[in-house]
Short mmCIF file of C-alpha atoms and ligand atoms in Angstrom, two decimals:
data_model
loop_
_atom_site.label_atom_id
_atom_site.label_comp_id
_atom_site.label_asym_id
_atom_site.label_seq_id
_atom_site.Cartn_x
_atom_site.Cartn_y
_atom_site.Cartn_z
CA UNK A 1 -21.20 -8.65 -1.55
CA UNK A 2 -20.38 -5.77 0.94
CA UNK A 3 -16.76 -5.81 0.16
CA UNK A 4 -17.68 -5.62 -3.51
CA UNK A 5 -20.16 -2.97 -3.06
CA UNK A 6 -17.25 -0.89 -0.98
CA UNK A 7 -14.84 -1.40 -3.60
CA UNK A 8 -17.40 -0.22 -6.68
CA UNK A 9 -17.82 3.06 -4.40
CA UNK A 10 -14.09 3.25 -4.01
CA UNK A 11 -14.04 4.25 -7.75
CA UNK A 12 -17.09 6.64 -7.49
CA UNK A 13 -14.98 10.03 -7.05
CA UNK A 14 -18.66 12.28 -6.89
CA UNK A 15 -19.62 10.22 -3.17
CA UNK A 16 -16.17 11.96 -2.07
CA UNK A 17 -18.03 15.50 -2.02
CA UNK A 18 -20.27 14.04 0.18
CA UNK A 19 -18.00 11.97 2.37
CA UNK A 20 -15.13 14.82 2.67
CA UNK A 21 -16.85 16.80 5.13
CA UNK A 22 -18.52 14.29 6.69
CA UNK A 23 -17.67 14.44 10.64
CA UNK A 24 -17.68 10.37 10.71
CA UNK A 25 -16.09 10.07 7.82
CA UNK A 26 -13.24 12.02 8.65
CA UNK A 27 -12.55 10.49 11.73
CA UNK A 28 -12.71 6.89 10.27
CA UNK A 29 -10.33 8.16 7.99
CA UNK A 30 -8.34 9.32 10.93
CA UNK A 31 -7.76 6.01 11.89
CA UNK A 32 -6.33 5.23 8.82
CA UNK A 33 -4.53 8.46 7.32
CA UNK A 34 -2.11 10.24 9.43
CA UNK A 35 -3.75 13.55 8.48
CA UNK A 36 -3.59 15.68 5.60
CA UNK A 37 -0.33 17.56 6.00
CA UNK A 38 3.33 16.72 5.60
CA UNK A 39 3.56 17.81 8.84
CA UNK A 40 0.96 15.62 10.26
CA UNK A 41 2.45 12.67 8.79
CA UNK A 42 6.06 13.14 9.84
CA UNK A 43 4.59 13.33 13.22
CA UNK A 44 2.85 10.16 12.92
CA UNK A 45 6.70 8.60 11.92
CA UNK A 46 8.30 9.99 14.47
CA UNK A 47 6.05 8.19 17.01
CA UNK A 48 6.41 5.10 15.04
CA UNK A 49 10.42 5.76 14.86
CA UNK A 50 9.90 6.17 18.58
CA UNK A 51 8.80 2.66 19.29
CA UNK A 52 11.30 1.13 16.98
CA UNK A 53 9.04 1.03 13.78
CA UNK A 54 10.13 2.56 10.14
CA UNK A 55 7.56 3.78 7.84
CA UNK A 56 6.64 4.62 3.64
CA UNK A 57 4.78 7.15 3.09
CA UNK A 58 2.56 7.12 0.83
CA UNK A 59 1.15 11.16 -0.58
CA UNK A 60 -2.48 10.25 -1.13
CA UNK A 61 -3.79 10.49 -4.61
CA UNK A 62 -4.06 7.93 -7.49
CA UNK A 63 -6.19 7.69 -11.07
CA UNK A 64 -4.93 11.09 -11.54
CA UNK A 65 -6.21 12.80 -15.49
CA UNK A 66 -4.31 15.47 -16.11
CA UNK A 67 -0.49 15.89 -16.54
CA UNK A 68 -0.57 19.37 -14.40
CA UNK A 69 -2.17 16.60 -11.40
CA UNK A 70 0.63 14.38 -11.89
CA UNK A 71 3.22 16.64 -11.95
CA UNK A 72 1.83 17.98 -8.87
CA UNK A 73 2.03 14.59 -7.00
CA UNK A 74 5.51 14.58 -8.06
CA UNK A 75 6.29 17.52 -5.99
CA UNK A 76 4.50 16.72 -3.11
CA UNK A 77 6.43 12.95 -3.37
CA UNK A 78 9.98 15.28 -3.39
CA UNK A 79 9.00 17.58 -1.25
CA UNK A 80 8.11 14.56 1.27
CA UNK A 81 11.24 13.24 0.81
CA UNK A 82 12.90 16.77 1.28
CA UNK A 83 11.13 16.82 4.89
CA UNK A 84 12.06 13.17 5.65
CA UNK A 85 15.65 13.87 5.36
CA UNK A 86 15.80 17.04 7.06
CA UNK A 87 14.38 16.17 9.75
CA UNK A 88 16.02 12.64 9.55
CA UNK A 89 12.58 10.20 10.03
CA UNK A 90 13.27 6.71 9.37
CA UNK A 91 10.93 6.98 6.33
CA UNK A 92 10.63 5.32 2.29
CA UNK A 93 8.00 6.54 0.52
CA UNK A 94 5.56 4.07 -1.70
CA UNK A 95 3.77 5.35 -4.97
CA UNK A 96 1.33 4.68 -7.39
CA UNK A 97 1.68 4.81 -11.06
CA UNK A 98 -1.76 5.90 -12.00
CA UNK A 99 -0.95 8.91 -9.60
CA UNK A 100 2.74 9.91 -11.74
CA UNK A 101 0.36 10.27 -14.98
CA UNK A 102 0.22 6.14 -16.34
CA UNK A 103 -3.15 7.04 -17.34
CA UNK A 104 -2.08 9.83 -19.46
CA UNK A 105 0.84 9.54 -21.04
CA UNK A 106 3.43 6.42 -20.03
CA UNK A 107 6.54 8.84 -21.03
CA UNK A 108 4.87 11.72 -18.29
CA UNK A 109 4.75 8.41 -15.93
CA UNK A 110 8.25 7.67 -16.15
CA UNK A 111 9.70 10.93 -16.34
CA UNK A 112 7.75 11.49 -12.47
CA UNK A 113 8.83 8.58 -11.29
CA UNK A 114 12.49 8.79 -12.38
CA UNK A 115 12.74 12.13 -10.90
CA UNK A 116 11.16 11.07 -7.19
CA UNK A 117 13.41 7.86 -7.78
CA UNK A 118 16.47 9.28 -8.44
CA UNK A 119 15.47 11.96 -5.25
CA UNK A 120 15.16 9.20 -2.88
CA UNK A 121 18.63 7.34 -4.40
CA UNK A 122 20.15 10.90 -3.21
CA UNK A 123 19.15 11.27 0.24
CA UNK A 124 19.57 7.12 0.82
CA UNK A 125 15.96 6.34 0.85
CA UNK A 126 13.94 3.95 -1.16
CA UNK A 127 10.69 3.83 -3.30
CA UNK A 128 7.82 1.47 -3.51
CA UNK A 129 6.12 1.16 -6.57
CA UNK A 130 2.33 -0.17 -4.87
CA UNK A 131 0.36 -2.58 -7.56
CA UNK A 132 -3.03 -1.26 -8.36
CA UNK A 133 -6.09 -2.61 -10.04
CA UNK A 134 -4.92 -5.47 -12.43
CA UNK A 135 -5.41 -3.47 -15.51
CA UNK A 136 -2.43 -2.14 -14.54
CA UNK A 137 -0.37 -5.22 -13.64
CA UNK A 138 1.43 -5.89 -16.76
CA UNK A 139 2.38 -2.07 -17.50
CA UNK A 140 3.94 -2.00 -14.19
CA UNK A 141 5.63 -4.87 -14.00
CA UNK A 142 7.05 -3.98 -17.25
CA UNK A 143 7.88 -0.29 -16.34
CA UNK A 144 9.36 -1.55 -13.06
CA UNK A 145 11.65 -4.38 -15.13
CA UNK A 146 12.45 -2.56 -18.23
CA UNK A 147 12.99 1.40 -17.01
CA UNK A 148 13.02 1.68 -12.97
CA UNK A 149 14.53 -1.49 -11.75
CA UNK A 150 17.94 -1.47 -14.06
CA UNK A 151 18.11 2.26 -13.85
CA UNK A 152 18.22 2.53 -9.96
CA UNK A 153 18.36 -0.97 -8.89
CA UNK A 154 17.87 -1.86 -5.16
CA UNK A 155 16.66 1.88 -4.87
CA UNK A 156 13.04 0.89 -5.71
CA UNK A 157 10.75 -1.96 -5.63
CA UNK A 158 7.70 -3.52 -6.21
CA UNK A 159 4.60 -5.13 -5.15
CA UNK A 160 3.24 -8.47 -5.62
CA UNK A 161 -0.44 -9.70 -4.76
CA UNK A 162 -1.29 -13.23 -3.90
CA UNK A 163 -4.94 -12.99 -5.08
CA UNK A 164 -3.31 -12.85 -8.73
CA UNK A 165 -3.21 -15.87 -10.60
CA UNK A 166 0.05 -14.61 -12.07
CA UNK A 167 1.62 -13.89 -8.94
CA UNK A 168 3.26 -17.35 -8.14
CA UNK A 169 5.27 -16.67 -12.09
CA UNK A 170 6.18 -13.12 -11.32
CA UNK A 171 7.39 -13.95 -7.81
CA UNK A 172 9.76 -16.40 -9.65
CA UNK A 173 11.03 -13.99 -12.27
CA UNK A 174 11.09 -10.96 -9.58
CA UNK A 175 13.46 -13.86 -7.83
CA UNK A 176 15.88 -14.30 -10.60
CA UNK A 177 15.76 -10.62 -11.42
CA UNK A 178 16.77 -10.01 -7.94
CA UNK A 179 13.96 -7.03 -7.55
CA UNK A 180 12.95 -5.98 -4.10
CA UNK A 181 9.24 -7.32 -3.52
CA UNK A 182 6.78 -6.32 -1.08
CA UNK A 183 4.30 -9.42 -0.84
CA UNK A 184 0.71 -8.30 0.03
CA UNK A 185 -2.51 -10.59 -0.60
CA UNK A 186 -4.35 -7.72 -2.97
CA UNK A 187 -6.66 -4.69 -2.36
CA UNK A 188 -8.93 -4.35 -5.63
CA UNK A 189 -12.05 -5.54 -7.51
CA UNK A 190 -10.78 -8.47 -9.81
CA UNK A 191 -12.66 -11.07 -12.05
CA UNK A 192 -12.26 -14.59 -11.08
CA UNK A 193 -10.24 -15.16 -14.26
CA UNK A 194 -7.85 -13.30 -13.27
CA UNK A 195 -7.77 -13.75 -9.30
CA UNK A 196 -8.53 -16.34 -6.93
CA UNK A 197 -11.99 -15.66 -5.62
CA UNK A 198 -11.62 -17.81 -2.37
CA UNK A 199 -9.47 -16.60 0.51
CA UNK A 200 -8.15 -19.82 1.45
CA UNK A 201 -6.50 -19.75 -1.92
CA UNK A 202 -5.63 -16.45 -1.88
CA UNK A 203 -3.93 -17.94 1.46
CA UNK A 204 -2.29 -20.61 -0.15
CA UNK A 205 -0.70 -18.45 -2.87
CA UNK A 206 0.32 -15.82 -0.70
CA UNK A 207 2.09 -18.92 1.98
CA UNK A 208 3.74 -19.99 -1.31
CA UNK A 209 5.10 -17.03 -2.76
CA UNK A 210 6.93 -15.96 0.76
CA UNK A 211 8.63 -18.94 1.12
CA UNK A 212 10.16 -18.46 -2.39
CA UNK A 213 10.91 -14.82 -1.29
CA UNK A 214 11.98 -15.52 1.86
CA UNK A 215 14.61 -18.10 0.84
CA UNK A 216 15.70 -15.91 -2.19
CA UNK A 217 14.34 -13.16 -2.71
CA UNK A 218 16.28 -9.46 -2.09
CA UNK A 219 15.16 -8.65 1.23
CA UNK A 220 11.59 -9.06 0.93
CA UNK A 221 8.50 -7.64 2.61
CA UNK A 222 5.60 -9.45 4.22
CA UNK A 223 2.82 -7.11 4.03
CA UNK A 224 0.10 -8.76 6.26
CA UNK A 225 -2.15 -8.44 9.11
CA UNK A 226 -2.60 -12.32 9.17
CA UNK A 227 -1.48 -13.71 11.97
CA UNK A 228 -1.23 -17.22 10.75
CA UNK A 229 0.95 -16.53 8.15
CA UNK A 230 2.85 -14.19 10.35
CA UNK A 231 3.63 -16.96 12.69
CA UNK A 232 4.31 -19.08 9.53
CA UNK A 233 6.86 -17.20 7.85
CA UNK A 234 8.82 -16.62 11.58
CA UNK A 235 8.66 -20.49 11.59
CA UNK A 236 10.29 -20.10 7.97
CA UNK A 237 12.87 -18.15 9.17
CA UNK A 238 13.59 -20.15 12.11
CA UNK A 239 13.39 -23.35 10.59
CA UNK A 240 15.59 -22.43 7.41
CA UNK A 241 18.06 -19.69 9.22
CA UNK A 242 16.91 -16.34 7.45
CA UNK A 243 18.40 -14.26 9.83
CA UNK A 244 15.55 -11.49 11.15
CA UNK A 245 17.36 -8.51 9.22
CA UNK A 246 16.80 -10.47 5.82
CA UNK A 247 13.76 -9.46 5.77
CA UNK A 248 11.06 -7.15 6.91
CA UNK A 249 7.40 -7.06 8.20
CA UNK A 250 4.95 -4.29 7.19
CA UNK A 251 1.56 -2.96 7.95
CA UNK A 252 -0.70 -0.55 7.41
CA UNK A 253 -0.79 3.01 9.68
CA UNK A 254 -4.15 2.12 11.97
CA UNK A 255 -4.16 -1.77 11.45
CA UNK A 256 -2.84 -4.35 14.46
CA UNK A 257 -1.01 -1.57 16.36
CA UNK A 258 -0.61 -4.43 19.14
CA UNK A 259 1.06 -6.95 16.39
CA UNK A 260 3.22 -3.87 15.35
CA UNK A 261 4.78 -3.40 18.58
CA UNK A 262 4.76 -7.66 19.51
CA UNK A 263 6.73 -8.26 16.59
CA UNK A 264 9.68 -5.22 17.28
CA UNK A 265 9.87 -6.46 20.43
CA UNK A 266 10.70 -10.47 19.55
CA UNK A 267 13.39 -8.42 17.20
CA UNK A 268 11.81 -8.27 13.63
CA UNK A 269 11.90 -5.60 11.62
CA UNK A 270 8.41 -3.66 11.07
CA UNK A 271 7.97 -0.85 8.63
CA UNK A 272 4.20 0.64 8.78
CA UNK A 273 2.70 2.50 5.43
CA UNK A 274 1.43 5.48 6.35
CA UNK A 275 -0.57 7.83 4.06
CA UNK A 276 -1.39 11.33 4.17
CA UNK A 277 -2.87 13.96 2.63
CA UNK A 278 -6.36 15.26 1.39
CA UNK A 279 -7.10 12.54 -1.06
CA UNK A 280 -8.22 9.73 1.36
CA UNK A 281 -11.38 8.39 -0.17
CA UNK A 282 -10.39 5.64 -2.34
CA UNK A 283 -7.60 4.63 0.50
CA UNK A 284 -10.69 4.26 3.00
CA UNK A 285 -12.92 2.71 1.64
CA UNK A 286 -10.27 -0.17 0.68
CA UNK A 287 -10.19 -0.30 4.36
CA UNK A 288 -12.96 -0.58 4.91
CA UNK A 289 -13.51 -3.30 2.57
CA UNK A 290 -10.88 -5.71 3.81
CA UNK A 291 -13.19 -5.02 7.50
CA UNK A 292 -16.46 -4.45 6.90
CA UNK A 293 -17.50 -3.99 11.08
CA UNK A 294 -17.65 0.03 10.50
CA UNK A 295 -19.45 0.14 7.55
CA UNK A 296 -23.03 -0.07 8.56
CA UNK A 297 -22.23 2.67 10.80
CA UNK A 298 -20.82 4.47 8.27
CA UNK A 299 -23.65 4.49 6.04
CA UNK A 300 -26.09 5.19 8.14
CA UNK A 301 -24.61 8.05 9.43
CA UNK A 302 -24.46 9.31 6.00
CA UNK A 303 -27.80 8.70 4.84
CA UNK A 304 -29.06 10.77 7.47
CA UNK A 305 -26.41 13.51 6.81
CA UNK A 306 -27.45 13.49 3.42
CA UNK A 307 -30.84 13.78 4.72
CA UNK A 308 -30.51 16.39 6.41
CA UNK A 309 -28.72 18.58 3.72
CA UNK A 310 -31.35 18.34 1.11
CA UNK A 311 -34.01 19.12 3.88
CA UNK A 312 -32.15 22.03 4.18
CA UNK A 313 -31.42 22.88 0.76
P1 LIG B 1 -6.65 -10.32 5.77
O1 LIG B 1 -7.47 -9.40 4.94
O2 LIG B 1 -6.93 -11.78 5.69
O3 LIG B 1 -6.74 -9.82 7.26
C1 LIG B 1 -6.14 -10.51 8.35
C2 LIG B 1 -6.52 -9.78 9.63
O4 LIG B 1 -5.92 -8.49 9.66
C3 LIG B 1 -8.02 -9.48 9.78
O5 LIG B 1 -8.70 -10.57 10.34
C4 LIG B 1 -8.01 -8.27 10.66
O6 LIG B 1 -7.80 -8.63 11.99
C5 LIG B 1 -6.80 -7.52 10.22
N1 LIG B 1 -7.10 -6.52 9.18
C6 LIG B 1 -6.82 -6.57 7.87
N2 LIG B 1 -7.20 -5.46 7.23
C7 LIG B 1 -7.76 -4.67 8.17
C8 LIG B 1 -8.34 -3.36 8.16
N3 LIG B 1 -8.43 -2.63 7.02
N4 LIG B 1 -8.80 -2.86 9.30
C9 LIG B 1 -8.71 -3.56 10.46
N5 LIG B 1 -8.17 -4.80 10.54
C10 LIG B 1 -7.70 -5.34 9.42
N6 LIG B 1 -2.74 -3.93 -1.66
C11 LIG B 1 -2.61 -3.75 -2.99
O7 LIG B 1 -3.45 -4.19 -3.75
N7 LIG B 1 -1.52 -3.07 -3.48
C12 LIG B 1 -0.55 -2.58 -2.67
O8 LIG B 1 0.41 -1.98 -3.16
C13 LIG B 1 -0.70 -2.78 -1.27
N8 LIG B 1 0.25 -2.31 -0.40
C14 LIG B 1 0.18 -2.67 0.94
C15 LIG B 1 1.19 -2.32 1.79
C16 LIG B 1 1.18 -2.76 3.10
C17 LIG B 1 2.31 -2.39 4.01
C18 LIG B 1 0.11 -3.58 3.56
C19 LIG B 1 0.10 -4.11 4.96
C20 LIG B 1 -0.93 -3.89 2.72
C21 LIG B 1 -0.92 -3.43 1.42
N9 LIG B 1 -1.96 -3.70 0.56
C22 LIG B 1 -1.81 -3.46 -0.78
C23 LIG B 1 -3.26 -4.19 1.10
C24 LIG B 1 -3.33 -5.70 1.07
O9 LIG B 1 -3.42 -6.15 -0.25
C25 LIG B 1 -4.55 -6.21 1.86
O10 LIG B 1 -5.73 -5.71 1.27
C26 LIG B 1 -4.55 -5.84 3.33
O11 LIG B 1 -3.26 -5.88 3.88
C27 LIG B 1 -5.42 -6.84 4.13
O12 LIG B 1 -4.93 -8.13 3.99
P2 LIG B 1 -4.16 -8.95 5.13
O13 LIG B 1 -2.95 -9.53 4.52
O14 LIG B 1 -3.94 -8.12 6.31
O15 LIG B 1 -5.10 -10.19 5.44
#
């Protein structure tokens, strides 16, 4: 109920006026968002590139409607990727479609993307097409197969989420198309018809798929907090001899710092998504979702800073 409730206000863009200011808010957010600057988030690389840890960044924006917005997101996504080689982080960046203009007009979509693509391919770096809502599962599947993926090849990549009934077919044909798959269990609001309401099977699915991707996939990523299926795909590994530089771990900026650091140190890779930038709302309260402890903190907190604005008004 709470995580559904949390995801329904993910979508509700007006409760950002009222969070954005928001003292709490913003340092909840803080735990999650590197800050709001380019600046702010190639610090928060270099101190992961300092303990051993690479990172994606990820510019902060997504449902964008209008093509000037989208276009704008494109330039913040090169000028990120400017920054990252200059000052030579150990950085990707990951993007979402619905940010480049997918909402608007597919051919707006693509020509972003190509150009922050083709950006990256130039300065050696890589980009991460993130899966959103699954309205938008087929489309970007499809843009990633039929424009992205034979255009630039191991330059980009995609994402794949366990809670998706489809998931277990497109990890198979991601396999044989030898795209680069980041395997995560799933962020959004979805119907049962189209994803597994229970997380054991959610679980299951995602267990399944990364011992697919681990055997032979292209250099997969396990995207996951989970400790048991951490330890499960490092007994995968062992067990089957994936060497540890087939493949890579990854995290979220904020999330299981200690896991983060455990796993460098055994000699796995570990990249960490980090996102910056102003539009943190929808990111957060995703958080949030997957860990509802904050929340009624959270709320109250803004019920009484609500409160106390329209007493004041
Ligand atoms: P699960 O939710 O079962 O959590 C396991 C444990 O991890 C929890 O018990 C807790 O200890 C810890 N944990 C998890 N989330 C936490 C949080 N927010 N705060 C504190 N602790 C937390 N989704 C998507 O739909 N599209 C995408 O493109 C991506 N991309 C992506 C990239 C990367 C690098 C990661 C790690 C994740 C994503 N996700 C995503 C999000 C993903 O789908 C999922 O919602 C979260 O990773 C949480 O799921 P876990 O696999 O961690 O397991």
């Amino acid at each position: 109920m709470l995580r559904s409730g949390l995801l329904w206000l993910s979508e509700r863009a007006g409760i950002f006026r009222l969070v954005r200011t928001n003292p709490l808010a913003r340092r909840l957010a803080a735990r999650f968002v590197a800050g709001e600057t380019i600046e702010d988030a190639i610090t928060a690389v270099k101190d992961l590139n300092a303990a051993g840890i690479t990172a994606t960044l990820d510019v902060l924006g997504e449902s964008v409607s209008e093509a000037r917005e989208a276009r704008a997101a494109r330039d913040a996504y090169l000028a990120t990727l400017e920054r990252v080689a200059q000052v030579g982080a150990q950085s990707h960046v990951s993007l979402k479609l619905t940010q480049m203009g997918l909402d608007i007009d597919e051919g707006l979509c693509i020509e972003n993307t190509r150009a922050i693509i083709a950006c990256a391919r130039s300065f050696g770096l890589f980009v991460r097409i993130d899966m959103e809502g699954s309205a938008y599962t087929e489309r970007t599947l499809r843009l990633y197969a039929s424009r992205f993926h034979p255009e630039f090849g191991d330059a980009v990549g995609i994402v794949l989420q366990s809670y998706l009934r489809r998931t277990s077919r497109d990890t198979d044909d991601l396999i044989a198309a030898r795209g680069r798959v980041r395997l995560c269990k799933g962020a959004y609001q979805e119907p049962p018809e189209v994803a597994f309401p229970k997380k054991r099977d959610v679980d299951a699915n995602y267990i399944s798929c990364m011992e697919r991707l681990l055997e032979k996939g292209n250099y997969p990523a396990i995207a996951t907090h989970d400790e048991k299926i951490i330890a499960r795909a490092k007994r995968i590994a062992r067990d089957r001899g994936i060497a540890p530089d087939r493949f890579e771990f990854q995290m979220l900026y904020g999330v299981r710092r200690d896991v983060q650091l455990a796993l460098r140190r055994e000699g796995y890779r570990m990249r960490v998504y980090v996102p910056f930038g102003t539009q943190w709302y929808p990111y957060l309260m995703r958080r949030l979702a997957e860990r509802p402890a904050n929340v009624a903190f959270l709320l109250g907190n803004l019920m009484k800073e609500s409160l106390r604005r329209r007493g004041s008004a």
